[in-house]
């Protein structure tokens, strides 16, 4: 039985009200409010997860992951594109998440040895893996060659020379794509834009023809295409994508004119999601932009979404430690902190916050600062957020936390890593144990001169 939903805004800041609890819930089909059990993920009450696993805990919806993977693939197919999707593992490295996506036919875009090993452990074949990043080590490149991955995205002339020497010494040939920087402003947060000339990623697009020709001549390398990625959390429409892909199309035409082989185009990722109520482009819009700019080339394309796939299906479940009345502000102090979910402290990011209890969900709301227990003023999730009065041990859920949540956690203030749970229909399971204090301290060693074991 569904509870009646409040229609008052979830913010009382006035001029630009936040979406109401009802609006936040309605936009996320894997969530619902039950009159007795409270906030549900699929068919599992979050209160049940908290009772069994404790808090803070990350919770992922397998059903939502599947639906989003299928929606993206459907949009690409509907545009008539020959496309492969390689999930950006950096967004969420949970093996359970990777396995759900692997079962949906997605490959992986990785940026480290650890991510490559995680992708393989989840059953993604080497032929479905792309290795990106500006600072791949020799050890990482050796593993990529040994796993015979689909391609290594080269980001500099220096990296190309190093990989050529390594592959030749191993008697192998590495398939490579050249990542170009199209100098396009994606109009996203400065810390997550990657396609402008001052960013560290890729090579200047005007230098690409000469370097691509060099790749074709270097031993141990097989150039197979070009790649770009202009940023993350792009919500400003398709203009930046169209501009970047138009420059890629010109580059491909120039390479073809020189008789150089181009087998496919790596379009990157970056499609944003609506954390609050901001408009965000849909996969159909991105597919249309790709078709309009790159379609005439007749080449297969690759996409590397991360946040769009994994963000909405995840949330962070937390408990109230206490409610504190300050001089001018009410504080809700939680057992989750910036070491768990760092995005608000790092990016001033907005996350929807929902009370989990059915009574709390419909109770009158007033402004509160939502904070954690870490000894930093920056350990603040929200200021002036409209929330009901919540007693100790009441539960709240941070929405859209499946991407760049658990993967960016730390043990600052000696706080253990939170548990991770996956929900699939009526069942749930712990997919990563909560770190114990013994495990947290276990890697520490005292030198002999401080009384440690010799």
Coordinates of C-alpha atoms in Angstrom, one line a residue:
X1 CA 0.0 0.0 0.0
X2 CA 1.5 3.3 -1.1
X3 CA 1.7 6.2 1.3
X4 CA 0.2 9.6 0.4
X5 CA 3.0 11.8 -0.8
X6 CA 3.7 15.3 0.3
X7 CA 3.3 18.1 -2.2
X8 CA 5.2 20.8 -0.4
X9 CA 8.6 21.6 -1.8
X10 CA 11.5 19.8 -0.2
X11 CA 13.2 23.2 0.2
X12 CA 11.9 26.3 1.9
X13 CA 14.5 28.5 0.4
X14 CA 11.9 30.4 -1.6
X15 CA 12.9 31.7 -5.0
X16 CA 14.1 28.4 -6.5
X17 CA 12.5 25.6 -4.5
X18 CA 13.9 22.2 -4.6
X19 CA 11.8 19.4 -5.9
X20 CA 9.4 17.9 -3.4
X21 CA 9.8 14.5 -2.0
X22 CA 7.0 13.3 -4.2
X23 CA 8.7 14.7 -7.3
X24 CA 12.1 13.1 -6.4
X25 CA 10.4 9.8 -5.9
X26 CA 8.3 9.9 -9.1
X27 CA 11.4 10.5 -11.2
X28 CA 13.1 7.3 -10.0
X29 CA 11.0 4.3 -10.9
X30 CA 13.1 1.8 -8.8
X31 CA 12.0 3.7 -5.6
X32 CA 8.7 3.7 -3.9
X33 CA 7.1 4.7 -0.6
X34 CA 5.2 2.0 1.3
X35 CA 2.7 3.1 4.0
X36 CA 4.1 0.6 6.5
X37 CA 7.6 -0.3 5.3
X38 CA 8.7 3.1 4.2
X39 CA 11.1 3.8 1.3
X40 CA 11.7 0.8 -0.9
X41 CA 14.3 -0.1 -3.5
X42 CA 12.5 -2.3 -5.9
X43 CA 10.7 -4.6 -3.5
X44 CA 13.0 -4.4 -0.5
X45 CA 12.5 -1.9 2.3
X46 CA 15.6 0.1 3.1
X47 CA 14.7 -0.2 6.8
X48 CA 15.2 -4.0 6.4
X49 CA 18.6 -3.5 4.9
X50 CA 19.6 -1.1 7.7
X51 CA 18.5 -3.6 10.3
X52 CA 20.5 -6.4 8.8
X53 CA 23.6 -4.6 7.4
X54 CA 23.7 -1.3 9.4
X55 CA 24.6 2.1 8.2
X56 CA 26.1 3.8 6.3
X57 CA 25.5 1.5 3.4
X58 CA 25.5 1.9 -0.4
X59 CA 22.5 0.3 -2.1
X60 CA 22.3 -0.5 -5.8
X61 CA 19.3 -1.5 -7.8
X62 CA 20.1 -4.3 -10.3
X63 CA 16.8 -3.7 -12.1
X64 CA 17.6 0.0 -12.7
X65 CA 21.1 -0.8 -14.0
X66 CA 19.6 -3.2 -16.5
X67 CA 16.9 -0.8 -17.6
X68 CA 19.4 2.0 -18.2
X69 CA 21.8 -0.2 -20.1
X70 CA 19.0 -1.4 -22.3
X71 CA 17.7 2.1 -22.9
X72 CA 21.1 3.3 -24.1
X73 CA 21.5 0.4 -26.4
X74 CA 18.0 0.8 -27.7
X75 CA 18.6 4.5 -28.5
X76 CA 21.8 3.7 -30.4
X77 CA 20.1 0.9 -32.3
X78 CA 17.1 3.2 -33.1
X79 CA 19.4 5.7 -34.7
X80 CA 20.8 3.0 -37.0
X81 CA 24.3 3.1 -35.5
X82 CA 26.7 0.3 -35.3
X83 CA 27.7 0.9 -31.7
X84 CA 29.3 -0.9 -28.8
X85 CA 28.9 0.4 -25.2
X86 CA 31.9 0.2 -22.8
X87 CA 30.9 1.1 -19.2
X88 CA 33.3 3.5 -17.6
X89 CA 34.4 1.4 -14.6
X90 CA 35.7 4.4 -12.7
X91 CA 32.1 5.4 -11.9
X92 CA 31.4 2.3 -9.8
X93 CA 33.8 -0.6 -9.5
X94 CA 31.5 -3.0 -7.6
X95 CA 31.9 -6.5 -9.1
X96 CA 28.2 -7.0 -8.7
X97 CA 27.5 -3.9 -10.8
X98 CA 30.0 -4.9 -13.4
X99 CA 28.5 -8.4 -13.6
X100 CA 25.0 -7.0 -14.1
X101 CA 26.3 -4.8 -16.9
X102 CA 28.4 -7.6 -18.4
X103 CA 25.3 -9.8 -18.6
X104 CA 23.6 -7.0 -20.6
X105 CA 26.4 -7.1 -23.1
X106 CA 28.4 -4.1 -22.1
X107 CA 32.1 -3.9 -22.3
X108 CA 34.4 -1.8 -20.0
X109 CA 36.4 1.4 -20.3
X110 CA 39.2 1.2 -17.7
X111 CA 41.8 3.6 -16.4
X112 CA 44.0 1.5 -14.2
X113 CA 45.2 -2.1 -13.6
X114 CA 42.8 -2.5 -10.8
X115 CA 39.8 -1.6 -13.0
X116 CA 41.1 -3.9 -15.8
X117 CA 41.3 -6.7 -13.3
X118 CA 37.9 -5.9 -11.9
X119 CA 36.4 -6.0 -15.4
X120 CA 37.9 -9.3 -16.1
X121 CA 36.8 -10.7 -12.8
X122 CA 33.3 -9.7 -13.6
X123 CA 33.4 -11.7 -16.8
X124 CA 34.1 -9.0 -19.4
X125 CA 36.5 -10.4 -22.0
X126 CA 39.6 -8.6 -23.1
X127 CA 38.0 -8.0 -26.4
X128 CA 35.4 -5.8 -24.7
X129 CA 37.9 -3.6 -22.8
X130 CA 39.3 -0.2 -23.7
X131 CA 42.1 1.3 -21.6
X132 CA 42.1 5.1 -21.3
X133 CA 44.1 7.6 -19.2
X134 CA 47.0 9.9 -19.4
X135 CA 49.4 8.0 -17.1
X136 CA 49.4 4.3 -17.8
X137 CA 52.4 2.6 -16.3
X138 CA 54.6 0.0 -17.9
X139 CA 53.1 -2.6 -15.6
X140 CA 49.6 -1.6 -16.7
X141 CA 50.5 -1.6 -20.3
X142 CA 52.0 -5.1 -20.0
X143 CA 48.8 -6.4 -18.5
X144 CA 46.7 -4.7 -21.3
X145 CA 48.9 -6.4 -23.9
X146 CA 48.8 -9.8 -22.1
X147 CA 44.9 -9.6 -21.9
X148 CA 44.8 -8.7 -25.6
X149 CA 42.3 -5.9 -24.9
X150 CA 40.2 -4.2 -27.7
X151 CA 42.3 -1.1 -27.7
X152 CA 44.6 1.2 -25.7
X153 CA 43.7 4.9 -26.1
X154 CA 47.0 6.7 -26.5
X155 CA 47.1 10.3 -25.2
X156 CA 50.6 11.5 -26.2
X157 CA 53.5 11.0 -28.6
X158 CA 55.6 10.0 -25.6
X159 CA 53.1 7.2 -24.6
X160 CA 53.0 6.0 -28.2
X161 CA 56.8 5.6 -28.3
X162 CA 56.9 3.8 -24.9
X163 CA 54.1 1.4 -25.9
X164 CA 55.8 0.6 -29.2
X165 CA 59.0 -0.3 -27.5
X166 CA 57.2 -2.4 -24.9
X167 CA 55.0 -4.3 -27.4
X168 CA 58.0 -4.9 -29.7
X169 CA 60.1 -6.3 -26.8
X170 CA 57.2 -8.7 -26.0
X171 CA 56.8 -9.7 -29.6
X172 CA 53.2 -8.5 -29.6
X173 CA 51.1 -5.9 -31.5
X174 CA 48.9 -3.6 -29.5
X175 CA 45.7 -2.1 -31.0
X176 CA 45.6 1.6 -30.3
X177 CA 43.4 4.6 -30.9
X178 CA 44.6 8.2 -30.7
X179 CA 42.7 10.3 -28.2
X180 CA 42.4 13.9 -29.5
X181 CA 41.5 17.0 -27.6
X182 CA 39.0 18.9 -29.7
X183 CA 39.2 22.1 -27.6
X184 CA 35.5 22.1 -27.0
X185 CA 34.0 23.5 -23.8
X186 CA 31.4 21.0 -22.5
X187 CA 30.1 23.7 -20.0
X188 CA 30.3 21.3 -17.0
X189 CA 32.1 21.6 -13.7
X190 CA 35.7 22.8 -14.2
X191 CA 37.1 19.8 -12.4
X192 CA 35.4 17.3 -14.7
X193 CA 35.8 18.9 -18.1
X194 CA 38.4 17.1 -20.2
X195 CA 38.1 18.4 -23.8
X196 CA 39.6 21.9 -23.6
X197 CA 43.0 22.8 -24.8
X198 CA 44.2 23.5 -21.2
X199 CA 43.2 20.1 -20.0
X200 CA 45.7 17.3 -19.6
X201 CA 43.9 14.8 -21.8
X202 CA 44.7 13.8 -25.4
X203 CA 46.6 15.5 -28.1
X204 CA 45.7 18.7 -29.8
X205 CA 43.5 17.9 -32.8
X206 CA 45.7 19.8 -35.2
X207 CA 48.6 17.6 -34.2
X208 CA 46.6 14.4 -34.7
X209 CA 47.2 13.7 -38.4
X210 CA 51.0 13.7 -38.1
X211 CA 51.0 11.6 -34.9
X212 CA 48.5 9.1 -36.3
X213 CA 50.7 8.6 -39.3
X214 CA 53.6 8.0 -36.9
X215 CA 51.5 5.4 -35.1
X216 CA 51.1 3.5 -38.3
X217 CA 54.8 3.5 -38.8
X218 CA 55.8 2.4 -35.3
X219 CA 56.5 -1.3 -34.8
X220 CA 54.3 -3.1 -32.3
X221 CA 51.3 -0.7 -32.8
X222 CA 48.2 -1.1 -34.9
X223 CA 46.2 2.1 -35.1
X224 CA 42.5 1.3 -35.3
X225 CA 40.7 4.6 -34.7
X226 CA 40.4 8.0 -33.0
X227 CA 38.9 8.8 -29.6
X228 CA 37.7 11.8 -27.6
X229 CA 36.0 12.5 -24.3
X230 CA 35.0 16.1 -23.5
X231 CA 33.9 15.9 -19.9
X232 CA 31.5 14.4 -17.4
X233 CA 28.0 15.4 -16.2
X234 CA 27.1 17.2 -19.5
X235 CA 23.6 18.5 -19.2
X236 CA 23.7 21.6 -21.4
X237 CA 22.4 19.9 -24.5
X238 CA 24.1 18.4 -27.6
X239 CA 26.0 21.5 -28.9
X240 CA 29.3 20.5 -27.3
X241 CA 29.0 16.9 -28.5
X242 CA 28.1 18.0 -32.0
X243 CA 31.1 20.4 -32.1
X244 CA 33.5 17.8 -30.9
X245 CA 32.2 15.1 -33.2
X246 CA 32.2 17.4 -36.2
X247 CA 35.9 18.0 -35.6
X248 CA 36.4 14.2 -35.3
X249 CA 34.7 13.7 -38.6
X250 CA 37.0 16.2 -40.3
X251 CA 40.0 14.4 -38.7
X252 CA 38.8 11.0 -40.0
X253 CA 38.4 12.4 -43.5
X254 CA 41.9 13.8 -43.4
X255 CA 43.4 10.5 -42.2
X256 CA 41.5 8.6 -44.9
X257 CA 42.8 11.1 -47.5
X258 CA 46.3 10.1 -46.5
X259 CA 45.5 6.4 -46.8
X260 CA 45.6 5.8 -43.1
X261 CA 43.3 3.1 -41.6
X262 CA 40.5 4.2 -39.3
X263 CA 38.2 1.3 -38.3
X264 CA 36.0 2.9 -35.7
X265 CA 35.5 6.1 -33.6
X266 CA 35.5 6.2 -29.8
X267 CA 32.9 8.9 -28.8
X268 CA 33.7 8.8 -25.1
X269 CA 30.9 9.4 -22.5
X270 CA 29.8 12.2 -20.2
X271 CA 26.1 12.2 -20.6
X272 CA 24.7 13.9 -17.5
X273 CA 21.8 13.0 -15.1
X274 CA 19.3 15.2 -13.3
X275 CA 20.4 15.2 -9.6
X276 CA 18.0 17.9 -8.7
X277 CA 15.4 18.9 -11.4
X278 CA 17.8 20.2 -14.0
X279 CA 17.1 19.2 -17.6
X280 CA 19.3 16.5 -18.8
X281 CA 19.6 15.1 -22.4
X282 CA 18.4 11.6 -23.1
X283 CA 20.3 8.9 -24.9
X284 CA 18.2 9.4 -28.0
X285 CA 19.6 13.0 -28.3
X286 CA 23.2 11.7 -28.0
X287 CA 22.5 9.0 -30.6
X288 CA 21.1 11.7 -32.9
X289 CA 24.1 13.9 -32.5
X290 CA 26.4 11.0 -33.3
X291 CA 24.4 10.0 -36.3
X292 CA 24.3 13.6 -37.7
X293 CA 28.0 14.2 -37.4
X294 CA 29.7 10.8 -37.6
X295 CA 27.0 8.8 -39.4
X296 CA 28.1 9.8 -42.9
X297 CA 31.5 8.2 -42.3
X298 CA 29.9 4.7 -42.1
X299 CA 32.1 3.6 -39.2
X300 CA 31.2 1.7 -36.0
X301 CA 31.2 3.9 -32.9
X302 CA 32.0 3.2 -29.3
X303 CA 30.5 4.9 -26.2
X304 CA 31.9 5.0 -22.7
X305 CA 29.1 6.0 -20.3
X306 CA 29.6 5.8 -16.5
X307 CA 27.4 8.2 -14.5
X308 CA 24.4 7.8 -16.8
X309 CA 24.4 4.1 -16.3
X310 CA 25.3 3.8 -12.6
X311 CA 24.3 7.1 -10.9
X312 CA 20.5 6.8 -10.5
X313 CA 20.4 3.1 -9.5
X314 CA 22.5 3.8 -6.4
X315 CA 21.9 5.5 -3.1
X316 CA 23.6 6.0 0.3
X317 CA 21.6 4.9 3.3
X318 CA 22.5 6.7 6.5
X319 CA 21.2 7.1 10.1
X320 CA 20.6 10.2 12.1
X321 CA 23.1 10.4 15.1
X322 CA 21.4 13.5 16.6
X323 CA 19.5 16.6 15.8
X324 CA 21.3 19.8 17.1
X325 CA 19.8 23.2 17.4
X326 CA 22.4 25.9 16.8
X327 CA 22.1 29.6 17.3
X328 CA 20.5 30.2 13.9
X329 CA 20.5 26.8 12.3
X330 CA 19.2 23.3 12.8
X331 CA 21.7 20.5 12.2
X332 CA 21.0 16.9 11.3
X333 CA 24.1 15.0 12.1
X334 CA 24.4 11.7 10.3
X335 CA 26.6 8.6 10.6
X336 CA 27.6 9.1 7.0
X337 CA 30.2 11.7 6.2
X338 CA 32.3 13.3 3.5
X339 CA 34.7 10.3 3.6
X340 CA 31.7 8.2 2.3
X341 CA 30.1 10.6 -0.2
X342 CA 32.6 13.4 -1.0
X343 CA 30.8 14.9 -4.0
X344 CA 29.1 17.7 -2.0
X345 CA 32.4 18.7 -0.4
X346 CA 34.4 18.4 -3.6
X347 CA 32.0 19.7 -6.2
X348 CA 29.3 21.5 -4.2
X349 CA 27.1 18.7 -5.6
X350 CA 23.4 18.4 -4.9
X351 CA 21.9 15.1 -3.9
X352 CA 18.2 14.5 -3.1
X353 CA 17.7 13.4 0.5
X354 CA 14.6 11.5 1.4
X355 CA 13.4 10.3 4.8
X356 CA 13.0 6.6 4.8
X357 CA 10.3 6.2 7.5
X358 CA 6.7 6.5 6.2
X359 CA 5.8 8.9 9.1
X360 CA 8.9 11.1 8.6
X361 CA 8.2 11.2 4.8
X362 CA 4.9 13.0 5.3
X363 CA 5.8 15.1 8.4
X364 CA 6.2 18.9 8.3
X365 CA 9.6 20.0 7.0
X366 CA 11.8 23.0 7.9
X367 CA 15.3 24.0 7.0
X368 CA 18.2 22.0 8.2
X369 CA 21.9 21.7 7.5
X370 CA 22.7 18.0 6.8
X371 CA 26.2 17.2 8.1
X372 CA 28.4 14.3 9.0
X373 CA 30.7 13.7 12.0
X374 CA 34.0 14.3 10.3
X375 CA 36.0 17.2 11.9
X376 CA 35.8 19.5 8.8
X377 CA 33.3 22.2 8.2
X378 CA 33.3 20.9 4.6
X379 CA 31.6 17.8 5.9
X380 CA 28.3 19.2 4.9
X381 CA 25.9 17.5 2.5
X382 CA 23.3 20.2 2.3
X383 CA 22.4 23.6 3.7
X384 CA 18.9 24.8 4.4
X385 CA 17.4 21.6 3.1
X386 CA 13.7 21.2 4.0
X387 CA 13.5 18.0 6.1
X388 CA 11.3 16.9 9.0
X389 CA 12.4 16.7 12.6
X390 CA 14.2 13.4 12.8
X391 CA 15.0 11.4 15.9
X392 CA 18.3 9.5 16.5
X393 CA 18.5 6.3 14.4
X394 CA 15.9 7.6 11.8
X395 CA 17.0 6.7 8.3
X396 CA 17.6 9.0 5.3
X397 CA 18.6 8.1 1.7
X398 CA 21.0 10.1 -0.5
X399 CA 19.7 9.7 -4.1
X400 CA 21.7 9.2 -7.3
X401 CA 24.8 8.1 -5.5
X402 CA 25.7 5.1 -7.6
X403 CA 28.4 6.9 -9.6
X404 CA 31.4 8.5 -8.0
X405 CA 30.2 7.5 -4.6
X406 CA 31.7 4.4 -3.0
X407 CA 34.7 4.6 -5.5
X408 CA 35.7 8.0 -4.1
X409 CA 35.3 7.0 -0.5
X410 CA 38.2 7.2 2.0
X411 CA 39.0 6.2 5.6
X412 CA 39.6 9.8 6.7
X413 CA 39.2 10.2 10.5
X414 CA 39.8 6.4 10.6
X415 CA 36.3 5.7 9.5
X416 CA 35.9 2.2 7.9
X417 CA 34.6 1.8 4.3
X418 CA 30.8 1.3 4.3
X419 CA 29.1 -1.8 3.2
X420 CA 27.6 -2.2 -0.3
X421 CA 24.4 -4.0 -1.0
X422 CA 22.6 -5.0 -4.3
X423 CA 18.9 -5.3 -4.5
X424 CA 17.3 -7.4 -7.3
X425 CA 13.5 -7.7 -7.0
X426 CA 12.6 -9.1 -3.6
X427 CA 16.1 -10.1 -2.7
X428 CA 19.2 -8.3 -1.5
X429 CA 22.8 -9.3 -0.7
X430 CA 25.9 -7.7 0.7
X431 CA 28.2 -7.4 -2.3
X432 CA 31.1 -5.7 -0.3
X433 CA 31.5 -6.2 3.4
X434 CA 31.8 -3.3 5.8
X435 CA 35.4 -2.8 6.6
X436 CA 36.3 -3.8 10.2
X437 CA 38.5 -1.9 12.5
X438 CA 41.0 -4.8 12.5
X439 CA 41.1 -4.5 8.7
X440 CA 41.4 -0.7 8.9
X441 CA 44.4 -1.0 11.2
X442 CA 45.8 -4.2 9.7
X443 CA 48.1 -2.6 7.1
X444 CA 49.9 -0.5 9.7
X445 CA 53.4 -1.5 11.0
X446 CA 55.6 -0.1 13.6
X447 CA 59.3 0.0 12.8
X448 CA 61.6 -2.0 15.1
X449 CA 63.0 1.2 16.7
X450 CA 59.5 2.1 17.9
X451 CA 59.0 -1.3 19.4
X452 CA 57.7 -3.1 16.4
X453 CA 58.5 -6.7 15.4
X454 CA 61.9 -7.0 13.8

